[in-house]
């Protein structure tokens, strides 16, 4: 549904990791099969920390290593399979086929660090999360389909 795309925007200060945890829990509450979350931001912006928060909220209790070298880590949470991708090291967007992104989205959800490297191969209805440094903490800027307003009703901006 193209008219459902990027109709929602939300900004949230993340002064510390506790705020990242809380944001992760909210994103987890809205996440379902077929959903992609594009985690944008410079090196060290807090993308893995937010992915970890989402996975923990979904019930992952063990370690959540950064997929820096493996490129993808797969999780089976009680209600949802989740693939956690880090595309920083891919050299060609075609590598996404080998990494099974389409299959991951058929079976569950995908959290994707460095989505810019995927060059337009991500679903158009991905929830986009941009993280920026703000003092000691971070600022999160979210945009995506209008259905995310259900999760973030308090400050939305339909453009
Ligand atoms: N909201 C926050 N406030 C303060 N520090 C944070 C916050 N979120 C993350 N950090 C810290 O920033 C550092 C980098 O975080 P993280 O590894 O998640 O970044 P990243 O964006 O995944 O980096 P990379 O591009 O290398 O994958 C970590 O030490 C983490 O604890
Ligand atoms: Mg990371």
XYZ file of N, CA and C and ligand atoms in Angstrom:
509
model
N 0.853 -1.190 0.000
C 0.000 0.000 0.000
C 0.886 1.237 0.000
N 1.112 1.785 -1.143
C 2.074 2.872 -1.237
C 1.657 4.095 -0.427
N 0.351 4.332 -0.328
C -0.053 5.527 0.414
C 0.102 5.359 1.927
N 0.578 4.188 2.345
C 0.838 3.949 3.761
C 2.316 4.202 4.091
N 3.075 4.624 3.083
C 4.530 4.680 3.244
C 4.999 6.061 3.702
N 5.828 6.048 4.746
C 6.447 7.273 5.272
C 5.428 8.351 5.613
N 4.315 7.916 6.212
C 3.292 8.867 6.615
C 3.447 9.217 8.077
N 4.409 8.608 8.698
C 4.540 8.734 10.127
C 5.961 9.213 10.435
N 6.098 10.156 11.314
C 7.434 10.590 11.732
C 7.400 10.897 13.222
N 8.510 10.644 13.868
C 8.551 10.751 15.321
C 10.004 10.983 15.727
N 10.224 11.909 16.620
C 11.583 12.079 17.137
C 11.590 11.842 18.640
N 12.680 11.278 19.110
C 12.752 10.866 20.516
C 14.180 11.050 21.001
N 14.413 11.880 22.007
C 15.757 11.965 22.581
C 16.070 10.665 23.333
N 17.299 10.209 23.213
C 17.756 9.005 23.922
C 18.971 9.392 24.756
N 18.738 9.995 25.937
C 19.857 10.505 26.725
C 20.794 9.418 27.229
N 20.341 8.191 27.254
C 21.195 7.084 27.723
C 20.617 5.764 27.263
N 21.291 4.678 27.672
C 20.892 3.352 27.196
C 19.502 2.948 27.694
N 19.082 3.491 28.849
C 17.743 3.149 29.339
C 16.678 3.640 28.355
N 16.908 4.800 27.774
C 15.951 5.332 26.792
C 15.991 4.506 25.507
N 17.171 4.039 25.149
C 17.283 3.141 23.990
C 16.504 1.855 24.242
N 16.624 1.319 25.462
C 15.879 0.101 25.827
C 14.380 0.330 25.676
N 13.910 1.477 26.165
C 12.472 1.765 26.126
C 11.989 1.914 24.679
N 12.778 2.572 23.849
C 12.400 2.710 22.437
C 12.383 1.342 21.760
N 13.374 0.516 22.092
C 13.426 -0.832 21.521
C 12.186 -1.637 21.881
N 11.726 -1.491 23.110
C 10.535 -2.233 23.545
C 9.306 -1.784 22.766
N 9.233 -0.494 22.470
C 8.066 0.000 21.715
C 8.118 -0.496 20.279
N 9.285 -0.455 19.686
C 9.404 -0.959 18.307
C 9.056 -2.444 18.278
N 9.545 -3.186 19.274
C 9.264 -4.624 19.338
C 7.756 -4.873 19.396
N 7.035 -4.005 20.098
C 5.586 -4.184 20.250
C 4.852 -4.034 18.924
N 5.447 -3.313 17.995
C 4.788 -3.106 16.703
C 5.307 -4.001 15.598
N 6.270 -4.839 15.920
C 6.977 -5.600 14.889
C 6.253 -6.904 14.554
N 6.114 -7.169 13.272
C 5.482 -8.418 12.853
C 6.200 -9.008 11.658
N 5.660 -10.129 11.186
C 6.249 -10.808 10.046
C 6.240 -9.874 8.829
N 7.349 -9.825 8.111
C 7.444 -8.983 6.919
C 7.945 -7.576 7.195
N 8.124 -7.231 8.477
C 8.571 -5.873 8.817
C 10.087 -5.765 8.781
N 10.575 -4.720 8.127
C 11.996 -4.395 8.163
C 12.182 -3.117 8.969
N 13.222 -3.096 9.792
C 13.597 -1.879 10.523
C 14.981 -1.482 10.033
N 15.063 -0.333 9.376
C 16.332 0.165 8.836
C 16.983 1.052 9.883
N 18.127 0.610 10.414
C 18.812 1.331 11.490
C 19.968 2.126 10.894
N 19.747 3.438 10.745
C 20.743 4.301 10.114
C 21.510 5.091 11.165
N 22.725 5.487 10.820
C 23.525 6.317 11.723
C 24.990 5.990 11.564
N 25.822 6.944 11.928
C 27.265 6.783 11.769
C 27.800 5.671 12.658
N 29.075 5.371 12.485
C 29.771 4.409 13.356
C 29.532 4.806 14.814
N 29.074 3.859 15.609
C 28.888 4.125 17.029
C 27.632 4.904 17.377
N 26.725 5.053 16.422
C 25.516 5.850 16.660
C 24.551 5.167 17.621
N 24.699 3.856 17.788
C 23.816 3.139 18.711
C 22.855 2.192 18.015
N 23.175 1.803 16.794
C 22.296 0.916 16.021
C 22.209 -0.476 16.659
N 23.377 -1.019 17.015
C 23.370 -2.356 17.628
C 22.683 -2.309 18.994
N 22.906 -1.241 19.733
C 22.263 -1.125 21.053
C 20.740 -1.143 20.898
N 20.225 -0.478 19.882
C 18.776 -0.464 19.676
C 18.284 -1.826 19.184
N 19.035 -2.454 18.281
C 18.653 -3.799 17.817
C 18.601 -4.768 18.998
N 19.611 -4.664 19.871
C 19.667 -5.512 21.065
C 18.443 -5.280 21.949
N 18.066 -4.031 22.101
C 16.900 -3.694 22.935
C 15.624 -4.289 22.337
N 15.499 -4.234 21.015
C 14.329 -4.809 20.341
C 14.308 -6.320 20.582
N 15.453 -6.966 20.391
C 15.523 -8.431 20.532
C 15.254 -8.857 21.972
N 15.792 -8.118 22.917
C 15.547 -8.470 24.327
C 14.067 -8.327 24.655
N 13.444 -7.264 24.135
C 12.017 -7.064 24.397
C 11.185 -8.186 23.775
N 11.685 -8.770 22.700
C 10.975 -9.887 22.056
C 11.217 -11.207 22.783
N 12.125 -11.181 23.763
C 12.324 -12.371 24.573
C 13.661 -13.060 24.415
N 14.581 -12.473 23.653
C 15.912 -13.076 23.528
C 16.657 -12.859 24.840
N 17.073 -13.951 25.469
C 17.705 -13.807 26.786
C 19.216 -14.023 26.716
N 19.696 -14.695 25.693
C 21.136 -14.936 25.583
C 21.858 -13.738 24.990
N 23.106 -13.973 24.611
C 23.923 -12.901 24.043
C 23.351 -12.439 22.710
N 23.502 -11.172 22.448
C 23.136 -10.613 21.142
C 24.392 -9.966 20.567
N 25.228 -10.789 19.908
C 26.473 -10.231 19.380
C 26.208 -9.331 18.174
N 27.079 -8.350 17.974
C 26.953 -7.521 16.778
C 27.247 -8.375 15.553
N 26.444 -8.280 14.503
C 26.709 -9.068 13.293
C 27.774 -8.433 12.388
N 28.702 -7.688 12.981
C 29.722 -6.997 12.184
C 30.435 -7.949 11.232
N 30.824 -9.119 11.727
C 31.606 -10.045 10.898
C 30.760 -11.130 10.260
N 29.733 -11.585 10.978
C 28.873 -12.649 10.423
C 27.870 -12.082 9.414
N 27.673 -10.783 9.421
C 26.717 -10.037 8.580
C 25.254 -10.273 8.968
N 24.951 -11.472 9.462
C 23.583 -11.686 9.942
C 23.600 -12.662 11.109
N 22.723 -12.413 12.065
C 22.464 -13.336 13.177
C 20.966 -13.601 13.174
N 20.596 -14.862 13.305
C 19.178 -15.212 13.303
C 18.709 -15.550 14.709
N 17.503 -15.100 15.015
C 16.911 -15.355 16.337
C 15.511 -15.918 16.161
N 15.146 -16.865 17.023
C 13.765 -17.333 17.083
C 13.192 -16.894 18.402
N 12.398 -15.831 18.371
C 11.789 -15.358 19.601
C 10.429 -16.044 19.732
N 9.807 -15.998 20.882
C 8.558 -16.746 21.075
C 7.500 -16.473 19.998
N 7.380 -15.248 19.543
C 6.333 -14.982 18.555
C 6.817 -14.690 17.153
N 8.124 -14.567 16.965
C 8.616 -14.000 15.702
C 10.062 -14.417 15.465
N 10.356 -14.826 14.220
C 11.759 -15.001 13.844
C 12.310 -13.635 13.452
N 13.553 -13.384 13.809
C 14.148 -12.079 13.491
C 15.561 -12.289 12.964
N 15.865 -11.647 11.844
C 17.234 -11.602 11.327
C 17.835 -10.242 11.646
N 19.021 -10.234 12.262
C 19.715 -8.981 12.589
C 20.903 -8.854 11.640
N 20.841 -7.874 10.759
C 21.850 -7.710 9.706
C 22.748 -6.512 9.992
N 23.998 -6.615 9.595
C 24.908 -5.466 9.558
C 25.544 -5.474 8.177
N 25.148 -4.531 7.348
C 25.561 -4.547 5.933
C 26.826 -3.721 5.665
N 27.474 -3.270 6.752
C 28.639 -2.386 6.572
C 29.675 -2.990 5.640
N 29.869 -4.297 5.739
C 30.941 -4.942 4.990
C 30.515 -5.523 3.652
N 29.254 -5.398 3.278
C 28.922 -5.972 1.968
C 29.470 -5.059 0.872
N 29.905 -5.665 -0.207
C 30.504 -4.890 -1.285
C 29.538 -4.668 -2.430
N 28.527 -5.524 -2.509
C 27.575 -5.441 -3.617
C 26.194 -5.764 -3.042
N 25.193 -4.936 -3.343
C 23.853 -5.219 -2.806
C 23.346 -6.612 -3.168
N 23.911 -7.216 -4.226
C 23.477 -8.569 -4.613
C 23.777 -9.583 -3.512
N 24.744 -9.262 -2.640
C 25.060 -10.176 -1.530
C 23.863 -10.382 -0.603
N 22.895 -9.469 -0.686
C 21.701 -9.632 0.147
C 20.969 -10.914 -0.184
N 21.067 -11.355 -1.448
C 20.416 -12.617 -1.825
C 21.044 -13.764 -1.038
N 22.401 -13.760 -0.998
C 23.092 -14.822 -0.243
C 22.758 -14.754 1.240
N 22.541 -13.552 1.726
C 22.251 -13.396 3.151
C 20.793 -13.711 3.474
N 20.002 -13.985 2.431
C 18.634 -14.461 2.657
C 17.680 -13.422 3.214
N 17.864 -12.168 2.814
C 16.979 -11.140 3.378
C 15.521 -11.367 2.980
N 15.276 -11.706 1.727
C 13.880 -11.917 1.299
C 13.230 -13.036 2.105
N 13.980 -14.132 2.286
C 13.447 -15.271 3.060
C 13.195 -14.854 4.505
N 14.146 -14.087 5.042
C 13.982 -13.652 6.441
C 12.693 -12.848 6.600
N 12.385 -12.024 5.594
C 11.180 -11.191 5.685
C 9.915 -11.988 5.404
N 10.060 -13.104 4.680
C 8.888 -13.979 4.499
C 8.567 -14.707 5.800
N 9.639 -15.047 6.515
C 9.451 -15.855 7.731
C 9.277 -15.013 8.987
N 9.759 -13.786 8.933
C 9.737 -12.988 10.150
C 10.092 -11.536 9.876
N 10.836 -10.945 10.787
C 11.198 -9.533 10.672
C 12.713 -9.406 10.494
N 13.154 -8.236 10.053
C 14.588 -8.001 9.872
C 14.974 -6.645 10.444
N 16.058 -6.638 11.224
C 16.650 -5.404 11.755
C 17.940 -5.202 10.973
N 18.095 -4.048 10.332
C 19.183 -3.906 9.354
C 20.033 -2.679 9.649
N 21.267 -2.916 10.117
C 22.224 -1.816 10.288
C 22.881 -1.532 8.939
N 23.227 -0.277 8.706
C 23.804 0.176 7.441
C 22.915 -0.171 6.243
N 21.620 0.189 6.317
C 20.697 -0.127 5.210
C 21.087 0.591 3.916
N 21.855 1.692 4.032
C 22.287 2.416 2.825
C 23.030 1.490 1.870
N 23.724 0.481 2.442
C 24.515 -0.437 1.616
C 23.638 -1.350 0.767
N 22.354 -1.404 1.087
C 21.446 -2.296 0.359
C 20.904 -1.639 -0.906
N 21.222 -0.365 -1.098
C 20.902 0.345 -2.340
C 19.512 0.036 -2.891
N 18.509 0.399 -2.132
C 17.142 0.290 -2.648
C 16.559 -1.102 -2.643
N 17.251 -2.072 -2.059
C 16.705 -3.431 -2.038
C 15.880 -3.728 -0.800
N 15.754 -2.739 0.077
C 14.923 -2.958 1.264
C 13.463 -2.662 0.932
N 12.530 -3.264 1.664
C 11.119 -2.975 1.412
C 10.835 -1.485 1.573
N 9.995 -0.961 0.695
C 9.668 0.467 0.751
C 8.928 0.831 2.037
N 8.316 -0.169 2.669
C 7.556 0.138 3.885
C 8.357 -0.141 5.160
N 9.681 -0.170 5.031
C 10.523 -0.364 6.219
C 10.296 0.784 7.199
N 10.397 0.474 8.489
C 10.453 1.529 9.500
C 11.890 2.045 9.494
N 12.035 3.335 9.241
C 13.363 3.933 9.166
C 13.668 4.568 10.518
N 14.810 4.215 11.095
C 15.229 4.801 12.362
C 16.613 5.399 12.143
N 16.713 6.696 12.337
C 18.009 7.348 12.180
C 18.505 7.789 13.548
N 19.714 7.413 13.908
C 20.292 7.744 15.208
C 21.429 8.735 15.013
N 21.397 9.786 15.829
C 22.439 10.806 15.747
C 22.960 11.098 17.143
N 24.233 11.469 17.225
C 24.801 11.855 18.515
C 24.148 13.144 18.984
N 23.883 13.221 20.285
C 23.321 14.438 20.893
C 23.919 14.536 22.292
N 24.970 15.321 22.431
C 25.685 15.380 23.709
C 26.230 14.005 24.051
N 25.959 13.572 25.296
C 26.409 12.233 25.721
C 25.475 11.147 25.193
N 24.301 11.549 24.734
C 23.290 10.582 24.319
C 23.071 10.592 22.816
N 21.828 10.300 22.432
C 21.485 10.181 21.025
C 20.122 10.816 20.786
N 19.851 11.097 19.523
C 18.515 11.492 19.102
C 18.058 10.465 18.077
N 16.843 9.946 18.257
C 16.291 8.992 17.290
C 15.221 9.694 16.471
N 15.266 9.469 15.184
C 14.297 10.039 14.251
C 13.691 8.868 13.509
N 12.380 8.699 13.643
C 11.716 7.549 13.028
C 10.780 8.014 11.925
N 10.681 7.231 10.875
C 9.706 7.493 9.818
C 9.278 6.162 9.235
N 8.048 6.094 8.804
C 7.584 4.836 8.237
C 6.108 4.890 7.921
N 5.543 3.721 7.645
C 4.126 3.643 7.312
C 3.246 4.106 8.467
N 2.080 4.602 8.119
C 1.158 5.164 9.115
C 0.796 4.167 10.204
N 0.892 2.873 9.924
C 0.481 1.908 10.954
C 1.319 2.023 12.222
N 2.528 2.614 12.138
C 3.358 2.768 13.332
C 2.818 3.833 14.286
N 1.848 4.618 13.828
C 1.227 5.588 14.739
C 0.521 4.909 15.902
N 0.117 3.656 15.681
C -0.510 2.884 16.753
C 0.464 2.730 17.925
N 1.724 2.602 17.621
C 2.749 2.396 18.644
C 3.256 3.732 19.198
N 3.267 4.745 18.353
C 3.794 6.056 18.758
C 2.717 7.119 18.535
N 1.640 7.085 19.326
C 0.525 7.991 19.048
C 0.759 9.432 19.506
N 1.722 9.652 20.411
C 1.723 10.942 21.103
C 2.305 12.105 20.311
N 3.281 11.821 19.493
C 3.845 12.930 18.725
C 4.074 12.426 17.310
N 3.141 12.655 16.449
C 3.294 12.172 15.084
C 3.097 13.345 14.146
N 3.526 13.152 12.969
C 3.579 14.253 12.014
C 3.269 13.655 10.646
N 2.016 13.733 10.256
C 1.635 13.168 8.959
C 1.942 14.191 7.886
N 2.815 13.796 6.980
C 3.294 14.772 6.000
C 2.588 14.595 4.658
N 21.236 6.273 23.822
C 22.526 6.137 24.104
N 23.125 6.965 24.979
C 24.442 6.834 25.268
N 25.254 5.895 24.722
C 24.717 5.055 23.842
C 23.337 5.124 23.476
N 23.085 4.173 22.563
C 24.254 3.522 22.370
N 25.230 4.036 23.121
C 26.639 3.588 23.189
O 27.295 3.891 21.975
C 28.284 2.923 21.686
C 28.129 2.409 20.283
O 26.877 1.746 20.191
P 26.580 0.670 19.074
O 27.606 -0.393 19.040
O 25.166 0.255 19.285
O 26.710 1.555 17.746
P 26.499 1.124 16.234
O 25.732 2.215 15.595
O 25.929 -0.252 16.155
O 27.981 1.124 15.655
P 28.543 0.392 14.335
O 28.352 1.374 13.214
O 29.997 0.182 14.654
O 27.795 -0.885 14.132
C 28.122 1.824 22.739
O 29.132 1.998 23.723
C 26.755 2.084 23.310
O 26.640 1.679 24.647
Mg 26.519 -1.935 15.120
